[in-house]
Tab-separated table of C-alpha atoms in Angstrom:
chain	number	residue	atom	x	y	z
A	1	SER	CA	57.193	128.465	3.092
A	2	SER	CA	55.501	129.101	6.267
A	3	GLY	CA	52.876	126.455	6.790
A	4	ILE	CA	48.715	128.280	7.421
A	5	ASN	CA	46.680	126.948	10.452
A	6	ALA	CA	43.414	127.614	9.577
A	7	GLU	CA	40.458	126.133	11.917
A	8	TRP	CA	37.112	125.746	11.170
A	9	PRO	CA	34.103	124.851	14.145
A	10	LEU	CA	32.404	121.492	13.546
A	11	ARG	CA	28.708	121.867	12.415
A	12	PRO	CA	25.947	121.248	14.940
A	13	GLY	CA	24.825	118.057	13.265
A	14	ILE	CA	28.407	116.430	13.234
A	15	GLN	CA	29.535	117.992	16.725
A	16	ASN	CA	25.737	116.216	18.005
A	17	ASP	CA	27.207	112.787	15.621
A	18	LEU	CA	30.584	112.813	18.299
A	19	ASN	CA	29.023	113.750	21.657
A	20	LYS	CA	26.340	110.826	21.324
A	21	ILE	CA	29.490	108.752	20.870
A	22	LYS	CA	31.097	109.173	23.153
A	23	GLU	CA	27.888	109.078	25.198
A	24	ILE	CA	27.496	105.478	24.130
A	25	VAL	CA	31.259	104.256	24.568
A	26	GLN	CA	30.903	105.999	28.225
A	27	ASN	CA	27.791	104.360	29.030
A	28	MET	CA	29.660	101.312	27.773
A	29	VAL	CA	32.476	101.446	29.585
A	30	THR	CA	30.136	102.248	32.979
A	31	LYS	CA	28.480	98.849	32.112
A	32	HIS	CA	31.493	96.987	32.108
A	33	ASN	CA	33.840	98.673	34.784
A	34	THR	CA	35.113	95.891	36.554
A	35	LEU	CA	36.972	94.650	32.974
A	36	THR	CA	40.512	95.472	31.656
A	37	MET	CA	40.695	96.407	28.538
A	38	ASN	CA	43.817	95.955	27.244
A	39	ARG	CA	42.713	96.824	22.986
A	40	VAL	CA	40.019	98.779	21.422
A	41	VAL	CA	39.519	98.034	18.089
A	42	LEU	CA	37.806	100.712	15.762
A	43	THR	CA	35.659	99.459	12.920
A	44	GLY	CA	33.896	100.973	10.747
A	45	GLY	CA	34.429	103.949	8.019
A	46	THR	CA	33.598	106.584	10.892
A	47	CYS	CA	36.273	105.411	12.251
A	48	LYS	CA	38.711	107.317	10.229
A	49	VAL	CA	37.577	110.465	11.179
A	50	PRO	CA	41.021	112.003	13.531
A	51	LYS	CA	38.007	113.128	16.085
A	52	VAL	CA	36.666	109.948	16.421
A	53	GLN	CA	39.872	108.556	17.117
A	54	SER	CA	40.571	111.061	19.647
A	55	ILE	CA	37.484	111.159	21.740
A	56	ILE	CA	37.913	107.349	21.912
A	57	SER	CA	41.814	107.342	23.007
A	58	HIS	CA	40.898	110.137	25.538
A	59	LEU	CA	38.033	107.513	26.671
A	60	PHE	CA	40.541	104.396	26.711
A	61	PRO	CA	43.836	105.977	28.018
A	62	ASN	CA	45.168	102.941	28.802
A	63	SER	CA	44.325	100.956	26.345
A	64	THR	CA	46.321	100.083	22.159
A	65	VAL	CA	43.909	101.847	20.223
A	66	ILE	CA	44.314	99.888	16.588
A	67	ASN	CA	42.848	101.859	14.162
A	68	GLN	CA	44.481	100.145	10.803
A	69	THR	CA	41.943	100.130	8.048
A	70	PRO	CA	38.834	100.386	9.942
A	71	ASP	CA	36.609	99.715	7.250
A	72	GLU	CA	38.028	96.660	6.658
A	73	ILE	CA	39.073	95.303	10.000
A	74	ILE	CA	35.598	93.193	10.272
A	75	SER	CA	35.784	91.510	6.620
A	76	LEU	CA	39.711	90.526	8.211
A	77	GLY	CA	38.300	89.297	10.758
A	78	ALA	CA	35.268	87.121	9.389
A	79	ALA	CA	37.821	86.219	7.379
A	80	THR	CA	40.218	84.407	10.451
A	81	HIS	CA	37.120	82.721	11.990
A	82	ALA	CA	36.362	81.272	8.666
A	83	GLY	CA	39.815	80.157	8.487
A	84	MET	CA	39.448	78.433	11.903
A	85	ILE	CA	35.882	77.183	11.203
A	86	SER	CA	37.116	75.578	8.143
A	87	LYS	CA	39.400	73.127	10.318
A	88	PHE	CA	36.121	71.628	12.025
A	89	PRO	CA	34.773	70.230	9.187
A	90	SER	CA	31.513	68.986	11.262
A	91	VAL	CA	29.858	72.926	11.511
A	92	SER	CA	32.113	74.439	8.277
A	93	GLY	CA	29.513	75.704	6.279
A	94	LYS	CA	26.273	75.736	9.184
A	95	ALA	CA	25.869	78.551	9.909
A	96	GLU	CA	22.862	80.059	10.011
A	97	LEU	CA	21.695	83.759	9.911
A	98	GLU	CA	19.849	84.944	12.982
A	99	ALA	CA	15.996	86.960	13.163
A	100	ASN	CA	17.918	90.032	12.740
A	101	SER	CA	20.223	88.646	9.817
A	102	THR	CA	23.427	88.604	11.973
A	103	VAL	CA	24.925	85.152	12.412
A	104	GLY	CA	25.927	84.136	16.029
A	105	ILE	CA	28.942	82.712	17.139
A	106	PRO	CA	29.298	81.976	20.556
A	107	LEU	CA	32.201	82.641	22.505
A	108	THR	CA	34.223	81.293	25.379
A	109	PRO	CA	32.539	81.955	28.535
A	110	SER	CA	36.328	82.859	30.407
A	111	ASP	CA	39.799	82.203	30.225
A	112	ILE	CA	41.054	78.436	29.575
A	113	GLU	CA	44.630	78.004	31.704
A	114	VAL	CA	46.791	75.395	32.321
A	115	ARG	CA	48.628	74.402	35.316
A	116	VAL	CA	52.009	73.036	35.645
A	117	GLY	CA	53.062	73.118	39.563
A	118	ASP	CA	53.347	76.945	39.898
A	119	ASN	CA	53.313	77.560	36.184
A	120	VAL	CA	49.892	78.971	34.935
A	121	THR	CA	49.496	79.603	31.084
A	122	ARG	CA	46.271	81.050	29.810
A	123	ALA	CA	45.485	78.507	26.754
A	124	VAL	CA	42.651	80.259	25.547
A	125	ALA	CA	41.218	83.842	25.909
A	126	LYS	CA	38.186	84.846	27.405
A	127	ASN	CA	35.640	85.707	24.669
A	128	THR	CA	37.705	83.649	21.859
A	129	PRO	CA	35.289	82.712	19.045
A	130	LEU	CA	34.172	78.909	18.969
A	131	PRO	CA	34.887	76.426	17.374
A	132	PHE	CA	38.958	77.244	18.716
A	133	LYS	CA	41.964	74.934	18.575
A	134	THR	CA	45.343	75.658	19.764
A	135	GLU	CA	48.202	73.864	21.125
A	136	ILE	CA	50.792	75.325	23.887
A	137	GLU	CA	54.425	73.896	24.989
A	138	LEU	CA	54.222	72.934	28.344
A	139	PRO	CA	56.546	73.542	31.403
A	140	GLU	CA	58.158	70.929	33.404
A	141	GLY	CA	55.887	68.600	35.530
A	142	ASN	CA	53.567	65.275	35.877
A	143	VAL	CA	50.929	66.655	37.015
A	144	ILE	CA	48.546	68.699	34.500
A	145	VAL	CA	45.572	70.835	35.744
A	146	ILE	CA	43.156	72.424	33.066
A	147	GLU	CA	41.306	75.102	34.805
A	148	ALA	CA	38.139	77.495	33.683
A	149	ALA	CA	37.581	80.741	35.745
A	150	GLY	CA	39.898	79.672	38.407
A	151	LYS	CA	38.240	76.164	39.142
A	152	CYS	CA	39.564	72.828	38.059
A	153	ILE	CA	37.676	71.201	35.407
A	154	ALA	CA	40.603	68.384	34.589
A	155	LYS	CA	43.356	66.827	35.721
A	156	ALA	CA	45.638	64.132	34.564
A	157	GLU	CA	48.774	63.288	35.150
A	158	VAL	CA	52.045	62.373	32.709
A	159	ALA	CA	55.171	59.960	33.063
A	160	GLY	CA	57.271	62.555	31.752
A	161	SER	CA	61.430	62.835	31.793
A	162	ASP	CA	64.430	64.698	32.058
A	163	ASP	CA	64.167	64.848	28.230
A	164	SER	CA	60.400	64.923	27.462
A	165	LYS	CA	59.451	68.309	25.308
A	166	VAL	CA	55.282	67.918	26.478
A	167	SER	CA	52.579	69.986	24.632
A	168	LEU	CA	48.850	70.304	24.916
A	169	HIS	CA	46.206	70.177	22.296
A	170	ILE	CA	43.341	71.742	22.927
A	171	GLU	CA	39.451	71.950	21.134
A	172	ILE	CA	36.462	73.758	21.757
A	173	GLN	CA	33.293	72.965	20.512
A	174	GLU	CA	30.493	75.372	20.121
A	175	ASP	CA	29.190	74.247	23.037
A	176	CYS	CA	31.972	74.550	24.736
A	177	SER	CA	33.241	70.917	25.358
A	178	ILE	CA	36.906	70.483	25.418
A	179	GLU	CA	38.688	67.727	23.882
A	180	ALA	CA	42.529	68.173	25.316
A	181	ILE	CA	45.630	65.582	24.134
A	182	ILE	CA	48.707	66.073	26.128
A	183	LYS	CA	51.330	65.039	23.847
A	184	ASP	CA	55.052	63.759	25.264
A	185	SER	CA	57.556	64.012	22.256
A	186	PHE	CA	60.220	61.916	23.319
A	187	THR	CA	58.045	59.031	24.792
A	188	ASN	CA	55.427	59.506	21.929
A	189	GLU	CA	52.923	58.902	24.553
A	190	ARG	CA	49.435	60.571	24.771
A	191	THR	CA	47.137	61.347	26.781
A	192	ALA	CA	43.284	62.112	26.104
A	193	VAL	CA	40.665	64.494	28.132
A	194	HIS	CA	37.097	64.554	27.629
A	195	ILE	CA	35.722	67.790	29.327
A	196	PRO	CA	31.766	67.960	28.594
A	197	ALA	CA	30.002	71.019	28.076
A	198	PRO	CA	29.204	72.953	31.077
A	199	SER	CA	25.518	72.296	32.428
A	200	GLY	CA	23.442	75.343	30.079
A	201	ALA	CA	25.990	76.311	27.692
């Protein structure tokens, strides 16, 4: 049987709400026009509305719009961050409410990258919630440079060998101080690097 196409105009109140959403997002995009947005995450039950998803998709044509379970995504994000915090006993359970009943979460102010020769690996992305820890495999090379916003913040040399397999373990605390350990799985050598918190952090 043939389908029936039915269209109804949106009620003025709903259309006004959609226009307001569009205005807010456009203002945000204009304010941060130097940022490259690769992904847009829709959160909240309102983002289930197809028209809202359509507006956001049109405002970010070059971005991947993530709209799975928008009413659950905040809870999933909170659970993920709680899982990360649980790895840091010194800060676990110490979150305090702000005056507006929210919990402030510090973020990394810039990308943290590791340079080995001509190879650059991003270890931590800008705006990553803190505290945070990660481990990355490094390419061959004896001089390892840790950079933030393109500037060297630490440098270390390792002996290395043809059989070396070097990795970098990084822990960033809430004050943005960094504890890094360069590990050579072949020689079992470890080089510890402490990077103090930047002034004003």
